[in-house]
Tab-separated table of C-alpha atoms in Angstrom:
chain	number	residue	atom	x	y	z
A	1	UNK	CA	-7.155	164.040	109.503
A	2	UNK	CA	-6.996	160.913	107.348
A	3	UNK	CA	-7.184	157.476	108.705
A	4	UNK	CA	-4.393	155.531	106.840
A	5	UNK	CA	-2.431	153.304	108.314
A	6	UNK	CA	-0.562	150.093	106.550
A	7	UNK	CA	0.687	147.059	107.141
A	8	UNK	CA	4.155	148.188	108.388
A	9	UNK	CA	7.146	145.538	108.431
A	10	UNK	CA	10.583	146.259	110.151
A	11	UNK	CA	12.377	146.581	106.734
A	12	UNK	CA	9.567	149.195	105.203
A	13	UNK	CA	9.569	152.925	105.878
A	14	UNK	CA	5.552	153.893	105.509
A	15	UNK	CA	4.485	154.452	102.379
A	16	UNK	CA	2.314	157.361	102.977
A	17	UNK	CA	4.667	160.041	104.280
A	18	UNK	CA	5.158	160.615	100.379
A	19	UNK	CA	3.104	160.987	97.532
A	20	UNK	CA	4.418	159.654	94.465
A	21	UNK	CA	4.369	162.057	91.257
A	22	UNK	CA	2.370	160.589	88.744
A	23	UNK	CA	2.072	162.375	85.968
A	24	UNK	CA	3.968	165.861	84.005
A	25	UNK	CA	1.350	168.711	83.006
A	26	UNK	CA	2.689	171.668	80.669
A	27	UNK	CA	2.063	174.683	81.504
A	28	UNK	CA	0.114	176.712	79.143
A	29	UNK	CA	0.236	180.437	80.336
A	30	UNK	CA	-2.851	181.350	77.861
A	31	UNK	CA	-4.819	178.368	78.852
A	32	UNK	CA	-8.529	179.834	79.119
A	33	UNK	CA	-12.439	178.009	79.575
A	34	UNK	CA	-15.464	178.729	80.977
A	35	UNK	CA	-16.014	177.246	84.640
A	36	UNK	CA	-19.306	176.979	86.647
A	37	UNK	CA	-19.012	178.181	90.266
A	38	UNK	CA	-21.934	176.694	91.908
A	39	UNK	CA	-24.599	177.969	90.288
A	40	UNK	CA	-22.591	180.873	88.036
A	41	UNK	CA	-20.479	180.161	84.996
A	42	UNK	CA	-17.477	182.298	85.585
A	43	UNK	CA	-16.032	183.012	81.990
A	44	UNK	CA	-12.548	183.409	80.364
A	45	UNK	CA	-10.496	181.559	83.320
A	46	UNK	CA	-7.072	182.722	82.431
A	47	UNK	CA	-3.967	180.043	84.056
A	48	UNK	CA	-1.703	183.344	83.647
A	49	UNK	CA	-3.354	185.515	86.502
A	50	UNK	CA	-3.187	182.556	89.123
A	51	UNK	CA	0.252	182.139	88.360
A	52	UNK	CA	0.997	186.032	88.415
A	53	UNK	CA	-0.873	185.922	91.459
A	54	UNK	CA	1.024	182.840	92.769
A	55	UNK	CA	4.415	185.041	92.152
A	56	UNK	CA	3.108	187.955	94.248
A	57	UNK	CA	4.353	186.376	97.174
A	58	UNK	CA	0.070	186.095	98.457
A	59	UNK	CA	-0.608	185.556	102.048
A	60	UNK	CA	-1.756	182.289	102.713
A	61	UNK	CA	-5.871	181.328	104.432
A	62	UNK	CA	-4.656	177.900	105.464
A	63	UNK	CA	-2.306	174.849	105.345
A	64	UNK	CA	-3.488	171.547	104.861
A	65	UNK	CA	-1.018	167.990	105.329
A	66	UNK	CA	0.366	168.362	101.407
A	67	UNK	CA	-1.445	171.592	100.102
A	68	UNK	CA	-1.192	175.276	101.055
A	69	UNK	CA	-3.940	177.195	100.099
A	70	UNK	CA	-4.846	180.797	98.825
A	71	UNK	CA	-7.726	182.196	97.942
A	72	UNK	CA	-8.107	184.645	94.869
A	73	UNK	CA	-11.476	186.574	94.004
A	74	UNK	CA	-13.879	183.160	93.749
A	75	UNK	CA	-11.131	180.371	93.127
A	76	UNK	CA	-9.230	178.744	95.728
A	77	UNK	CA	-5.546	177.846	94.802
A	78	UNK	CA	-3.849	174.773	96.551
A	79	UNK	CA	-0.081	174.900	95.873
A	80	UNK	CA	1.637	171.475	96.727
A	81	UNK	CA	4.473	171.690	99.830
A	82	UNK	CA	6.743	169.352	97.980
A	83	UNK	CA	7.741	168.990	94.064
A	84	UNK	CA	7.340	164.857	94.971
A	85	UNK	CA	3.231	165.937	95.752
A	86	UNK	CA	0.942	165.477	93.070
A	87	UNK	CA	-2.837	166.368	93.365
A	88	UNK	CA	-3.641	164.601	90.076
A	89	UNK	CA	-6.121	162.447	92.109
A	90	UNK	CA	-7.726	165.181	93.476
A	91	UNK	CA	-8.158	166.729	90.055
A	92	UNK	CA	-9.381	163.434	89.065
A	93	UNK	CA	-12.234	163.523	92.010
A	94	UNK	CA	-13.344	167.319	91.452
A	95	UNK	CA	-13.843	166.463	87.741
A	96	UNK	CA	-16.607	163.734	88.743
A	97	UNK	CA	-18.315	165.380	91.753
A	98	UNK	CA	-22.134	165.110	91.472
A	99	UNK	CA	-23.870	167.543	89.355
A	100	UNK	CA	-26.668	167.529	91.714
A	101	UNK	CA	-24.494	169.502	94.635
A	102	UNK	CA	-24.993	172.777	93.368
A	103	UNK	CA	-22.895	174.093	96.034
A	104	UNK	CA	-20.011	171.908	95.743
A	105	UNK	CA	-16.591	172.990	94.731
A	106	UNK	CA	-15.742	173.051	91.131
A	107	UNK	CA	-12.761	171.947	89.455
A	108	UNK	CA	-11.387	174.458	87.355
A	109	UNK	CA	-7.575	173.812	86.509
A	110	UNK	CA	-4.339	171.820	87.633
A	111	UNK	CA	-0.953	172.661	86.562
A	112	UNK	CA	3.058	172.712	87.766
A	113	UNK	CA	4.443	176.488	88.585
A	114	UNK	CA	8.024	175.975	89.202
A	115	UNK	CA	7.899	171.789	89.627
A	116	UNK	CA	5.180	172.024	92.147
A	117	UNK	CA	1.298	170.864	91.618
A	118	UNK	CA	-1.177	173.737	92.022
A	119	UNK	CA	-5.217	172.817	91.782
A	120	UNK	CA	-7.191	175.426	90.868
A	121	UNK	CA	-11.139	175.302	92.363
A	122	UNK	CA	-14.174	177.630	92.849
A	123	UNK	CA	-13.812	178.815	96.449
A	124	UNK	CA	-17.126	177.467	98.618
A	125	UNK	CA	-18.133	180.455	100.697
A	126	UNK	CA	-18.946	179.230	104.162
A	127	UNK	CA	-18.582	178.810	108.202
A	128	UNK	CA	-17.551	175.577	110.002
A	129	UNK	CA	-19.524	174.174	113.512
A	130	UNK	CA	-17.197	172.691	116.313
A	131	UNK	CA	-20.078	169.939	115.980
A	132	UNK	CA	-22.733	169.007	113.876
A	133	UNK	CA	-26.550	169.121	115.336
A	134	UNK	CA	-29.376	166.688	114.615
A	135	UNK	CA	-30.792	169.389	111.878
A	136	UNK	CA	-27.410	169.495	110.069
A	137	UNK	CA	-27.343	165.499	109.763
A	138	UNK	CA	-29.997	165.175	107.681
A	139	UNK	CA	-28.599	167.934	105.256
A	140	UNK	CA	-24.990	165.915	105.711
A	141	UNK	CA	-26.447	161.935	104.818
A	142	UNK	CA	-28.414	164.002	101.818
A	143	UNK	CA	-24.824	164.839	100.660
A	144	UNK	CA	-23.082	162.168	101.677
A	145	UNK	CA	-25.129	159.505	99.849
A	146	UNK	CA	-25.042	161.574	96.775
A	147	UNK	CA	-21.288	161.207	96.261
A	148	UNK	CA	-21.768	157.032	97.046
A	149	UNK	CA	-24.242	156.963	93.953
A	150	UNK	CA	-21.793	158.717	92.269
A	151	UNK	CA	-18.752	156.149	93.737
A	152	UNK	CA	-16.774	158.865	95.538
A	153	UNK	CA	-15.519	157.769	98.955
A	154	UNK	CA	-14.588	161.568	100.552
A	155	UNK	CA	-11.858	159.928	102.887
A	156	UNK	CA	-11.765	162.730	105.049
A	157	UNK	CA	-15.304	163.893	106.892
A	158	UNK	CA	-14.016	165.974	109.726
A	159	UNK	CA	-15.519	168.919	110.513
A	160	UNK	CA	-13.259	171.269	108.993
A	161	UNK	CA	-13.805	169.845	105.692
A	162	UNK	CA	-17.662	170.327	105.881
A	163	UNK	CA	-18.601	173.614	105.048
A	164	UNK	CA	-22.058	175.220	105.801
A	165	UNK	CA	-23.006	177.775	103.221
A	166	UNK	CA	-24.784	180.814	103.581
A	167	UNK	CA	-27.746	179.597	101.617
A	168	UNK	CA	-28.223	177.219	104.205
A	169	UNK	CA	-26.400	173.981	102.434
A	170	UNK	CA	-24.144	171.673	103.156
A	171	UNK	CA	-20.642	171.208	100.667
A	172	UNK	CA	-17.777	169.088	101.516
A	173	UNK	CA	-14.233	170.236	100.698
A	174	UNK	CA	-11.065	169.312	100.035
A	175	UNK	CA	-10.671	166.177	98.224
A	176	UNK	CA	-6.943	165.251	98.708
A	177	UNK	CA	-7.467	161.982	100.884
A	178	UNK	CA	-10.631	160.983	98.194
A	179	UNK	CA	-11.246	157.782	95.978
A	180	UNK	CA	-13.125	156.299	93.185
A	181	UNK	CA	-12.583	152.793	94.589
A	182	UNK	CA	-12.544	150.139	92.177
A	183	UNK	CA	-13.660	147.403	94.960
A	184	UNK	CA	-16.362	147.873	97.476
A	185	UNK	CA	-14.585	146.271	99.757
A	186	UNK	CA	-12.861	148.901	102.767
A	187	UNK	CA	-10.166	147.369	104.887
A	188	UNK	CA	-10.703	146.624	108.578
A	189	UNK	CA	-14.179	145.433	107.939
A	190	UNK	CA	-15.523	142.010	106.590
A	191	UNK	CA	-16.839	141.406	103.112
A	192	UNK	CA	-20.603	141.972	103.807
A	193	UNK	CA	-19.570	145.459	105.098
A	194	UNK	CA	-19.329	148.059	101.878
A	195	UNK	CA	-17.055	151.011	101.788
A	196	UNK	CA	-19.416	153.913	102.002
A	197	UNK	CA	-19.404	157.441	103.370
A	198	UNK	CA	-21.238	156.856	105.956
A	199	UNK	CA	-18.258	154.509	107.256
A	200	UNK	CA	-15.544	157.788	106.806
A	201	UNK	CA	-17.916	160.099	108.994
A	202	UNK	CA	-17.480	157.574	112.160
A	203	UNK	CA	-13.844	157.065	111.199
A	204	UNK	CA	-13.195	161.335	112.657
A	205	UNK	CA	-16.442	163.013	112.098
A	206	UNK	CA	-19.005	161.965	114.540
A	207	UNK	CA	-16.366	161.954	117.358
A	208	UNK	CA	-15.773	165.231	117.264
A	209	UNK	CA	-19.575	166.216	117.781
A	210	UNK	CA	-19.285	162.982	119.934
A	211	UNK	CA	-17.221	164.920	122.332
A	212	UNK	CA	-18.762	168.551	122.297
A	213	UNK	CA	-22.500	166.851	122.460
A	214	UNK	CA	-20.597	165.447	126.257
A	215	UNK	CA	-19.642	168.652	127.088
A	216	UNK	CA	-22.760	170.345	126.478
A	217	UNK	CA	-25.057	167.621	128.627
A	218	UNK	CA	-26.864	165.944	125.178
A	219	UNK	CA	-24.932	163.695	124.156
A	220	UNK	CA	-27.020	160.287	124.410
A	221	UNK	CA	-29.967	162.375	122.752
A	222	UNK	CA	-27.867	163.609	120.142
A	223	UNK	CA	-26.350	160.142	119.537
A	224	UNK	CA	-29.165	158.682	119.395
A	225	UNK	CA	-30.959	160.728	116.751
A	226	UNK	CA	-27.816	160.599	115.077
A	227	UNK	CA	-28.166	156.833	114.605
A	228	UNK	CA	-31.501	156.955	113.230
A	229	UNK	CA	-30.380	159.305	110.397
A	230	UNK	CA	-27.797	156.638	109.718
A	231	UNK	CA	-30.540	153.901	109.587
A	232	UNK	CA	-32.246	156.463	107.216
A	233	UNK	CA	-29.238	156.514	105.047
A	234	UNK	CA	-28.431	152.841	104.851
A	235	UNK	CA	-32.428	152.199	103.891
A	236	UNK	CA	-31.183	153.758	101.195
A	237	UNK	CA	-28.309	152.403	100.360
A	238	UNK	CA	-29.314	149.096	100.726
A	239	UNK	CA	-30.658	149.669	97.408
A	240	UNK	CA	-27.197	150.776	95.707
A	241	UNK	CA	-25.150	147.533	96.995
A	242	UNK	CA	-23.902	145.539	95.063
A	243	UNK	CA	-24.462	141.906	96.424
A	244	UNK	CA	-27.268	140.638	98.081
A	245	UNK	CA	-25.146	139.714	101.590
A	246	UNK	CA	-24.455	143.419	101.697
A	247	UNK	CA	-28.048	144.378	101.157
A	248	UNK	CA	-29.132	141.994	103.952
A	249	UNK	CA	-26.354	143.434	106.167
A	250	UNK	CA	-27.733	147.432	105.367
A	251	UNK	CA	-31.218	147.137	105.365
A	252	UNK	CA	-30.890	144.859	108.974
A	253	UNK	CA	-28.851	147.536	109.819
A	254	UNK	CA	-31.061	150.190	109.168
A	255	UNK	CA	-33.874	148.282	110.856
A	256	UNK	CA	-31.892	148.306	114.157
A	257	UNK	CA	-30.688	151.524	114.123
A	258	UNK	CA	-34.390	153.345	113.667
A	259	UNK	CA	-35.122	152.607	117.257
A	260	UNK	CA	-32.214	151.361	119.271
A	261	UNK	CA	-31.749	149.911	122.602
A	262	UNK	CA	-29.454	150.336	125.262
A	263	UNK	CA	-27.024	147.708	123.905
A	264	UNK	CA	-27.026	148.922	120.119
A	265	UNK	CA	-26.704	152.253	121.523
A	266	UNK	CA	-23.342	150.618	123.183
A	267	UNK	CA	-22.098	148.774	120.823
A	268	UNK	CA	-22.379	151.829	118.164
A	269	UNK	CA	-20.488	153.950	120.657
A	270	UNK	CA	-17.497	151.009	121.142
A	271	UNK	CA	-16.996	150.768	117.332
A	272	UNK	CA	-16.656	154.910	117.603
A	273	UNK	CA	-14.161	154.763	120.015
A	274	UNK	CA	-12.107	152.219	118.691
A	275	UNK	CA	-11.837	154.165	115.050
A	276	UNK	CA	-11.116	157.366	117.290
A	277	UNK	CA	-8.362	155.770	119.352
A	278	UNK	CA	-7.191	154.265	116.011
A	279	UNK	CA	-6.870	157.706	114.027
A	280	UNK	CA	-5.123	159.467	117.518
A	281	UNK	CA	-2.659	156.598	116.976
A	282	UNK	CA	-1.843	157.090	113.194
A	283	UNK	CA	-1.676	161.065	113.811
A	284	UNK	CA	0.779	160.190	116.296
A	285	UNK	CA	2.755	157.614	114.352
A	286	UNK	CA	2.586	159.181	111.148
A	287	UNK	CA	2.361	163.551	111.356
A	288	UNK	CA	3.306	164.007	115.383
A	289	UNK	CA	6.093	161.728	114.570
A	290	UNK	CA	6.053	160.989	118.427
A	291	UNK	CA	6.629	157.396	119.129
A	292	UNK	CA	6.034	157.109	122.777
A	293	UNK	CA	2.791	158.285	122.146
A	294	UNK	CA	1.813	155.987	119.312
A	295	UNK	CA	3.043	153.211	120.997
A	296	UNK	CA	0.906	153.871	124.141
A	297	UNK	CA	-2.178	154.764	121.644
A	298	UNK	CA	-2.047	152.099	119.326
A	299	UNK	CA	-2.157	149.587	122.551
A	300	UNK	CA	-5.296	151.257	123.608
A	301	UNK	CA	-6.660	150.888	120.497
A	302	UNK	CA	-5.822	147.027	119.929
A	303	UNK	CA	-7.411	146.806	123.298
A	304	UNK	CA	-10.770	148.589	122.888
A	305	UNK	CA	-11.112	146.351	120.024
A	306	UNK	CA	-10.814	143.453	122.094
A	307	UNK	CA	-13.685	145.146	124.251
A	308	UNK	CA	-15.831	145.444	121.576
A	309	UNK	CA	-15.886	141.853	120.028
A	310	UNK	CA	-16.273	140.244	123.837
A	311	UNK	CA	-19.418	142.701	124.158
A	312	UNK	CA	-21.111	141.687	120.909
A	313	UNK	CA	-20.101	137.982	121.571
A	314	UNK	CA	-22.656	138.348	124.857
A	315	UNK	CA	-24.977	140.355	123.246
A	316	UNK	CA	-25.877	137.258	120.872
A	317	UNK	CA	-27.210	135.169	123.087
A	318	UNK	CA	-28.980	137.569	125.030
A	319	UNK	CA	-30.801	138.893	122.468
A	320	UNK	CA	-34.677	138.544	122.416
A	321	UNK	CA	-35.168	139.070	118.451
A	322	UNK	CA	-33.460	137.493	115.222
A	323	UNK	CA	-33.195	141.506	113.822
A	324	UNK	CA	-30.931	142.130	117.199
A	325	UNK	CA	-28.935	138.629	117.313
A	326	UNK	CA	-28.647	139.066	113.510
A	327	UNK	CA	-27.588	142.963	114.425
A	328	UNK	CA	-24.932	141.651	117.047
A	329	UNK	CA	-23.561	138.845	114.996
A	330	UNK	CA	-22.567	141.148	112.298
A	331	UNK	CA	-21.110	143.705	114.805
A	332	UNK	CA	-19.017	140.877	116.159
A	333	UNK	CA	-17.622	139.710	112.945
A	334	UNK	CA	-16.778	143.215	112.433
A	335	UNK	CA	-15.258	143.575	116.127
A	336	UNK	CA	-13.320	140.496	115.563
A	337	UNK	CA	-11.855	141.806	112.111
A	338	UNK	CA	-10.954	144.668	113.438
A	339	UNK	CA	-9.286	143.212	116.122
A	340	UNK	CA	-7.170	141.114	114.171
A	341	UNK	CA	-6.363	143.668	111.423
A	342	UNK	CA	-5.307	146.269	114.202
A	343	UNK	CA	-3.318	143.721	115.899
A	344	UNK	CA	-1.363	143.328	112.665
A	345	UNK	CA	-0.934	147.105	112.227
A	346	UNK	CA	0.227	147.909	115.639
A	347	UNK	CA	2.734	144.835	115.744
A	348	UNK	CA	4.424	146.150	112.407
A	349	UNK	CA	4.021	149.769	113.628
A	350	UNK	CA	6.283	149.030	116.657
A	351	UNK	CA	8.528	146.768	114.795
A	352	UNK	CA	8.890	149.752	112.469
A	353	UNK	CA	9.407	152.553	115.405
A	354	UNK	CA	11.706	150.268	117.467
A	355	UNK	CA	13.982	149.758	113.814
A	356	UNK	CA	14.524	153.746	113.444
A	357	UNK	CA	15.411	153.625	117.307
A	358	UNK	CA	18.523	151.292	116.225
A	359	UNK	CA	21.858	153.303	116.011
A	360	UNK	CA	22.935	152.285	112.940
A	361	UNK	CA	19.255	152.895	111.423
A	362	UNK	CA	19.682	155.959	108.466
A	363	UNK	CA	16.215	158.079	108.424
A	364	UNK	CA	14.737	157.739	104.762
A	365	UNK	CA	12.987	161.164	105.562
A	366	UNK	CA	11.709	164.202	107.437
A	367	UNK	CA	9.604	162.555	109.875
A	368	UNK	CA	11.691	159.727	110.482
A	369	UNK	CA	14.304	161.771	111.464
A	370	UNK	CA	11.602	163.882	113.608
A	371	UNK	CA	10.958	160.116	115.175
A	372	UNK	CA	15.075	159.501	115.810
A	373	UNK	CA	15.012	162.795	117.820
A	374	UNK	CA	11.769	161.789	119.694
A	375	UNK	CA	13.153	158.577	121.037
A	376	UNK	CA	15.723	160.734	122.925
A	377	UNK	CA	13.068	162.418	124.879
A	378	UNK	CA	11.620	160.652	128.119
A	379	UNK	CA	7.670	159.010	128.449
């Protein structure tokens, strides 16, 4: 699940319950190239046998938010929900992927069968873990910082969009929530802060494993080895950034990390839980559609925000070492920027789900209707 909440007002619907269709692509039913899968070229790709196959009436292997997917011989096939869908962006993003993933998926063809968007790929053979281990993160960051030399922000690291392969590698999948971002610059964060991979993992990949390393008695062990990979990663790049106050912030960042104490250990695990509480409250504003929920959840986030920034405030002066206050002061600027920014979202979230709760208010779509109905039914 995406994290991607806006500023909402009172007299804006939000803008991301629709994608806008950007562009118009022919269909050419002899359309043929030569592909590599991984490691194999795959020859004589013909657009006519996905779209016979597409008319078969197939049997779906999964749904995703926009997408449903198939999967024929070695190419998965993700046909759009909607004719107002466009995967143009994901097209984009599959075209650029790193040649050094061998495993990665492949972009192979995108096209409109009857006014909807289908994206053609190379299927990546594979299992999913309910969490990752220590072992996998070093595979993960490997693959991770990859797509950040190549500017390629995933958007989307849960764990059902990591794939483990049966070679033993790691490839990420489905690109519909990815971005080639023009700016390094990643809202909720300060300036010094750059928008890197690393940052999507915490937003709803590490709290997953987060929560099964709990159940399973290791998770301060796992958490903490965990944050020394993600020193190891930001060592790195530190040398990728683009201004010298972000290099300062990385490698400082990476210093602290290696060997952390009790307090960056806590302050690493506040930041977590305010980007969890933060993506429960967006999957509840914007796909449960359930606005008692959101409204309770987007509180608790505002307010673990809150937490955060008076913990790091303390933390300064209690430091013993300029690395640690340094550490601390740029975890409270970050605290207090997310505190503010979330403030802002929530405020114009609840402006926005009080609005549709007004008689007279006209649901511009699916889930706002689906958010009408909900404010009939009791806390």
């Amino acid at each position: 699940m995406k994290i991607s909440p806006i500023n909402y007002s009172i007299y804006n619907k939000p803008n991301n319950f629709h994608k806008k269709q950007t562009c118009e692509n022919k269909v050419v039913q002899n359309y043929t190239q030569n592909i590599y899968f991984g490691r194999d070229l795959v020859t004589n790709y013909n657009r006519e046998t996905v779209i016979n196959y597409l008319n078969s009436n197939p049997k779906p292997i999964a749904q995703g938010t926009d997408g449903i997917i198939y999967k024929q011989g070695n190419k998965a096939i993700k046909l759009a929900k909607t004719k107002e869908t466009s995967f143009e962006a994901e097209a984009n993003i599959l075209k650029h992927l790193p040649k050094s993933l061998k495993t990665s998926q492949s972009y192979i063809d995108y096209f409109k069968h009857n006014g909807k968007d289908v994206l053609v790929s190379s299927f990546v053979e594979g299992n999913h873990k309910k969490a990752l281990s220590p072992d996998d993160l070093d595979k993960l960051f490997t693959v991770i910082l990859e797509h950040d030399k190549s500017n390629i922000i995933h958007g989307d690291l849960n764990l059902g969009n990591i794939m483990f392969t049966p070679n033993g590698e790691i490839s990420l999948i489905d690109y519909g929530a990815s971005t080639i971002p023009d700016s390094t610059q990643v809202e909720l964060y300060p300036n010094f802060v750059e928008n890197t991979n690393a940052l999507k993992l915490e937003n709803t990949g590490i709290n997953d494993s987060l929560k099964t390393w709990t159940e399973t008695g290791e998770a301060r062990k796992n958490f903490i080895k965990y944050l020394s990979k993600k020193a190891d990663f930001y060592s790195k790049h530190a040398q990728l950034t683009k201004s010298e106050e972000a290099k300062a912030y990385e490698e400082n960042l990476s210093i602290v990390l290696k060997s952390p104490n009790n307090d960056v250990i806590e302050t690493e695990l506040k930041r977590i839980t305010t980007l969890d509480l933060l993506e429960s409250a967006d999957t509840a504003t914007n796909y449960d559609n359930n606005p008692h929920e959101a409204i309770k959840l987007w509180n608790k986030t505002v307010n673990s925000a809150k937490e955060y920034a008076t913990y790091t405030n303390e933390k300064i002066n209690s430091s013993t070492t300029n690395v640690e206050r340094t550490y601390f002061k740029h975890q409270n600027e970050i605290a207090k920027c997310f505190h503010q920014t979330l403030t802002d979202w929530r405020n114009g979230t609840i402006n926005w789900l009080y609005q549709i709760k007004e008689e007279n208010y006209i649901p511009q779509s699916e889930a706002e209707q689906r958010i009408k109905q909900n404010w009939q039914k009791s806390l």
